[in-house]
Short mmCIF file of C-alpha atoms in Angstrom, two decimals:
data_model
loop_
_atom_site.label_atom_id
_atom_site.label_comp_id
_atom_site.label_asym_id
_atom_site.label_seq_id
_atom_site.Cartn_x
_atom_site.Cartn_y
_atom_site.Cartn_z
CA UNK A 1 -51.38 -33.64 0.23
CA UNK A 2 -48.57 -34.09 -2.39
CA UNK A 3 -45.18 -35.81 -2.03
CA UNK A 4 -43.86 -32.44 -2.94
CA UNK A 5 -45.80 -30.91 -0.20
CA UNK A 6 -44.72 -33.24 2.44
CA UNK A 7 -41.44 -32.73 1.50
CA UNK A 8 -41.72 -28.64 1.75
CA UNK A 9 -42.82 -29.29 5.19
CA UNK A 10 -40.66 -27.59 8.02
CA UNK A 11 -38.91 -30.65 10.34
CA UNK A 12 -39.88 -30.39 13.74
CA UNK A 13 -37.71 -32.62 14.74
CA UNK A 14 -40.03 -34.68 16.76
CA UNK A 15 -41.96 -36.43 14.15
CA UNK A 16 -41.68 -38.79 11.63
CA UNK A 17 -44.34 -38.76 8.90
CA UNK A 18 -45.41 -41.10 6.10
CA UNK A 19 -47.85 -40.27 3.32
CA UNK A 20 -50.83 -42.61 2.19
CA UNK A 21 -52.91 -42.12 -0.51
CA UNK A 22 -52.28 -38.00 0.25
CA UNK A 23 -53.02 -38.34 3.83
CA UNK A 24 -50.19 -37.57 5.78
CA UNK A 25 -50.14 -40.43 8.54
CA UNK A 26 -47.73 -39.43 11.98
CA UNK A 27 -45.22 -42.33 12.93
CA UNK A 28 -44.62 -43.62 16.53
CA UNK A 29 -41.30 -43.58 17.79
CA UNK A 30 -39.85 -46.93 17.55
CA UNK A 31 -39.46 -48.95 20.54
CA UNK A 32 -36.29 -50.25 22.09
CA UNK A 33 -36.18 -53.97 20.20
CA UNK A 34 -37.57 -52.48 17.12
CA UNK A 35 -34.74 -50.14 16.81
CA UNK A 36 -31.94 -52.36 17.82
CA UNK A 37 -33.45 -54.99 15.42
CA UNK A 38 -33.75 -52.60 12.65
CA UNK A 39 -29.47 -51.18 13.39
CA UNK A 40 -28.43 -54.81 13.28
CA UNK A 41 -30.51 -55.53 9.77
CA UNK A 42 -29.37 -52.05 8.20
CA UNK A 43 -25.60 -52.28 9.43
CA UNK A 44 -25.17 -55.53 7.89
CA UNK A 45 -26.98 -54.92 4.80
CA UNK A 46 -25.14 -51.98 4.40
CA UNK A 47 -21.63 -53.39 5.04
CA UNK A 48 -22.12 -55.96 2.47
CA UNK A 49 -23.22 -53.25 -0.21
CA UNK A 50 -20.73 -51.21 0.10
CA UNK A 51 -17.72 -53.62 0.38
CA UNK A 52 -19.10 -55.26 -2.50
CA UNK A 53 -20.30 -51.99 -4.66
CA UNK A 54 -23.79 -52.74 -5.14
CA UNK A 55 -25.41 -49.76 -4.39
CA UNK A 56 -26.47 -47.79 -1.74
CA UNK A 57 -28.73 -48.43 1.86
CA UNK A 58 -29.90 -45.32 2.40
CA UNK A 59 -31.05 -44.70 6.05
CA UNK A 60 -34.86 -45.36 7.71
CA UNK A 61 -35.97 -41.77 6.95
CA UNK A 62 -34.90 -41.64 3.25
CA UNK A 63 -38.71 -41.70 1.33
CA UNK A 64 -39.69 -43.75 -1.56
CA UNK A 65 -42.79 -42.60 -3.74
CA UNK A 66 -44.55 -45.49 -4.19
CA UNK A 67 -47.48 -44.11 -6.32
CA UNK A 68 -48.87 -40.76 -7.16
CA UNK A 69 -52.47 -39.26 -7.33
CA UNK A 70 -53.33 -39.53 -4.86
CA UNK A 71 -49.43 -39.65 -3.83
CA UNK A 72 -48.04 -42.65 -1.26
CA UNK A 73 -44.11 -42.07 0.19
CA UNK A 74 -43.12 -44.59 2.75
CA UNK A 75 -39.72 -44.62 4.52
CA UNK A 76 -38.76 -48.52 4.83
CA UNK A 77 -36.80 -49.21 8.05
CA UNK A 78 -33.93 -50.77 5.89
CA UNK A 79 -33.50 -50.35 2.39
CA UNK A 80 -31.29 -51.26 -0.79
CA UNK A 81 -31.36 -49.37 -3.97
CA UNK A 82 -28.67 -51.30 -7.03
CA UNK A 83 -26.24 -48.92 -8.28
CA UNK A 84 -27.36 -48.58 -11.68
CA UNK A 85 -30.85 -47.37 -10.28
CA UNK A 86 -29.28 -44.65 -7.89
CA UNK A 87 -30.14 -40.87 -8.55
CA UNK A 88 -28.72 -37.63 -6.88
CA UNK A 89 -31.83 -35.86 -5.72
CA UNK A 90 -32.95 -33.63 -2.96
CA UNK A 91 -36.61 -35.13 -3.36
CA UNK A 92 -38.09 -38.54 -2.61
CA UNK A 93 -36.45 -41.41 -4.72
CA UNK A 94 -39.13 -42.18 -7.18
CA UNK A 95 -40.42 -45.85 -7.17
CA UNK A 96 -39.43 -48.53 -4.84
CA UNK A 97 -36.57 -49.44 -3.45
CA UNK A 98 -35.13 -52.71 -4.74
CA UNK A 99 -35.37 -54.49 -1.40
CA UNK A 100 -37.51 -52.73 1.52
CA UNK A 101 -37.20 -54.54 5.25
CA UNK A 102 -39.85 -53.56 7.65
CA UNK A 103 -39.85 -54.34 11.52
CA UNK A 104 -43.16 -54.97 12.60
CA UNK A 105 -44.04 -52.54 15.64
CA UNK A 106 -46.07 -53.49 18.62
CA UNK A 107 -49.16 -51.34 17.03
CA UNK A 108 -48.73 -52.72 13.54
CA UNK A 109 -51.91 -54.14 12.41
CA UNK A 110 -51.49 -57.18 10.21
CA UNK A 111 -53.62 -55.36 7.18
CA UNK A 112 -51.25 -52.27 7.31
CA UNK A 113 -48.14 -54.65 6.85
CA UNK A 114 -49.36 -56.32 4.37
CA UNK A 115 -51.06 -53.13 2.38
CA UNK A 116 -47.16 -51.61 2.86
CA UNK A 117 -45.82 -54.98 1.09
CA UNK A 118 -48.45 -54.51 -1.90
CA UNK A 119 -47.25 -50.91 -2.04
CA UNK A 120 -43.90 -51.66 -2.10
CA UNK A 121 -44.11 -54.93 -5.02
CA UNK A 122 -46.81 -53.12 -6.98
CA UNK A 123 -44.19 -49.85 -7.32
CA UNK A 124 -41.24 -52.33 -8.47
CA UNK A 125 -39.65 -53.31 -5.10
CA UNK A 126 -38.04 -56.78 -5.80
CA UNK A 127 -38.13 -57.87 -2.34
CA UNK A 128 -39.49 -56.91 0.86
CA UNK A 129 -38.49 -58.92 4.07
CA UNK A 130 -41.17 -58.16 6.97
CA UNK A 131 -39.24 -58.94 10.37
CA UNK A 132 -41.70 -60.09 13.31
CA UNK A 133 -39.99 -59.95 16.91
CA UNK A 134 -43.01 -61.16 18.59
CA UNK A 135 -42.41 -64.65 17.28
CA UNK A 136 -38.95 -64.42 15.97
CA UNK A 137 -39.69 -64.73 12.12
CA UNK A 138 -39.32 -63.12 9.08
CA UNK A 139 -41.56 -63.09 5.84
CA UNK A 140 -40.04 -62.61 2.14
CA UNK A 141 -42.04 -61.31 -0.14
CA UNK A 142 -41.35 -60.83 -4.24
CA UNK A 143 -43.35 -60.62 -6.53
CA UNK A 144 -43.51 -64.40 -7.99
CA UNK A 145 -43.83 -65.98 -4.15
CA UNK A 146 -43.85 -65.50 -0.80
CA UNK A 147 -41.39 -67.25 1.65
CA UNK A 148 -41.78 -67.39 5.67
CA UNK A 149 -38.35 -68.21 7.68
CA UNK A 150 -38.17 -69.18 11.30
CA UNK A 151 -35.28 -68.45 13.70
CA UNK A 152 -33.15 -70.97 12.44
CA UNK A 153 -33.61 -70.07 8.91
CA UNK A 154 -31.17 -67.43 7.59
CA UNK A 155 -32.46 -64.50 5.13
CA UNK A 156 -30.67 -63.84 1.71
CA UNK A 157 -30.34 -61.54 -0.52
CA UNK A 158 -30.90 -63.54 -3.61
CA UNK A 159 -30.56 -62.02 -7.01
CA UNK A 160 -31.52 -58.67 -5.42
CA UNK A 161 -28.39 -58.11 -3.31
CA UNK A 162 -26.28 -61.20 -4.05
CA UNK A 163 -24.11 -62.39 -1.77
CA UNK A 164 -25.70 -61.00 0.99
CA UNK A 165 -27.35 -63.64 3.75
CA UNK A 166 -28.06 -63.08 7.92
CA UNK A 167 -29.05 -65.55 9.50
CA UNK A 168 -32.38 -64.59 12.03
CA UNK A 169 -31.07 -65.60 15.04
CA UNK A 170 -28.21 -62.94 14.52
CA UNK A 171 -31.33 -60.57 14.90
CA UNK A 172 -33.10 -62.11 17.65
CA UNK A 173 -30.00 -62.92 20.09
#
C-alpha cells in the first residue's frame, strides 16, 4: 500500500492506522495515562508555538511520510513543524516533523520505539522526545546524541523550538 492509498481510504471512525514499509499496521486506542500524558505535552507545546509564532503543532492524527517505496507515514502523538517548513496540503506532510514526541503505550515493544525514532531522524526530524510513564522518564533523541531525563529533569526545546521547556514532573503529577 501507498501513502496515497492510505490516505484515499474511507474513515471508519473507529480506527487509527499507521503505514510501515506499505503495510498498513491498525493502532490501539490509547489508554487513559497515555492520553492525558500526551494532552498535557501537546497543549503546552502548542501554547508556546503559537504565542511565540514558531510554527504549527498539528494534532496526533496529522501523518508524516517518513520514506517512500515502500512508503512509511506515522502520526507522532505530539508534533512541531517551524514556520518556514509549513505547507497547505490535503495530503500527508512530506518528511518529518521537526520535533516528534511519542508516549510509550503499555504494548510498545522497545524495538518498535526505537525503529519509530530511526524513522523519524533518518527522514530529517530534529528531535524526537520518547515519554515512558512506566518509570517516569523521557528520552531525547537528535541526530548528533541521545539524552535520557528523569522526573526531576525538565525537557527543552533547544534550538528546535526555543524557548520552550516542561519540566517531567508536570507530566507525571
Amino acid at each position: 500500500m501507498t501513502a496515497d492509498e492510505m490516505l484515499a481510504m474511507p474513515d471508519d471512525g473507529a480506527h487509527r492506522y499507521e503505514l510501515v514499509r506499505g503495510e498498513l499496521i491498525t493502532m490501539s486506542p490509547a489508554g487513559w495515562d497515555h492520553g492525558n500524558i500526551t494532552d498535557l505535552i501537546a497543549t503546552h507545546l502548542s501554547n508556546h508555538v503559537r504565542r511565540n509564532r514558531l510554527g504549527k503543532t498539528p494534532s496526533s492524527s496529522t501523518g508524516y511520510v517518513l520514506s517512500r517505496n515502500p512508503d512509511t507515514v506515522r502520526e507522532p502523538d505530539a508534533s512541531f513543524v517551524r514556520a518556514e517548513r509549513v505547507i497547505r496540503s490535503g495530503k500527508y506532510f512530506p518528511g518529518g516533523p521537526d520535533l516528534a514526541v511519542e508516549v510509550i503505550s503499555p504494548n510498545d515493544t522497545w524495538s518498535e520505539v526505537d525503529e519509530k525514532v530511526r524513522e523519524y531522524l533518518t527522514a530529517g526530524t530534529q528531535m524526537v522526545i520518547v515519554i515512558n510513564p512506566r518509570n517516569q522518564s523521557a528520552t531525547v533523541y537528535t541526530p548528533a546524541s541521545t539524552t535520557r531525563l528523569t522526573i526531576n529533569d525538565t525537557l527543552s526545546g533547544g534550538d528546535v523550538v526555543p524557548g520552550w521547556s516542561l519540566p517531567l514532573a508536570e507530566l507525571f503529577s
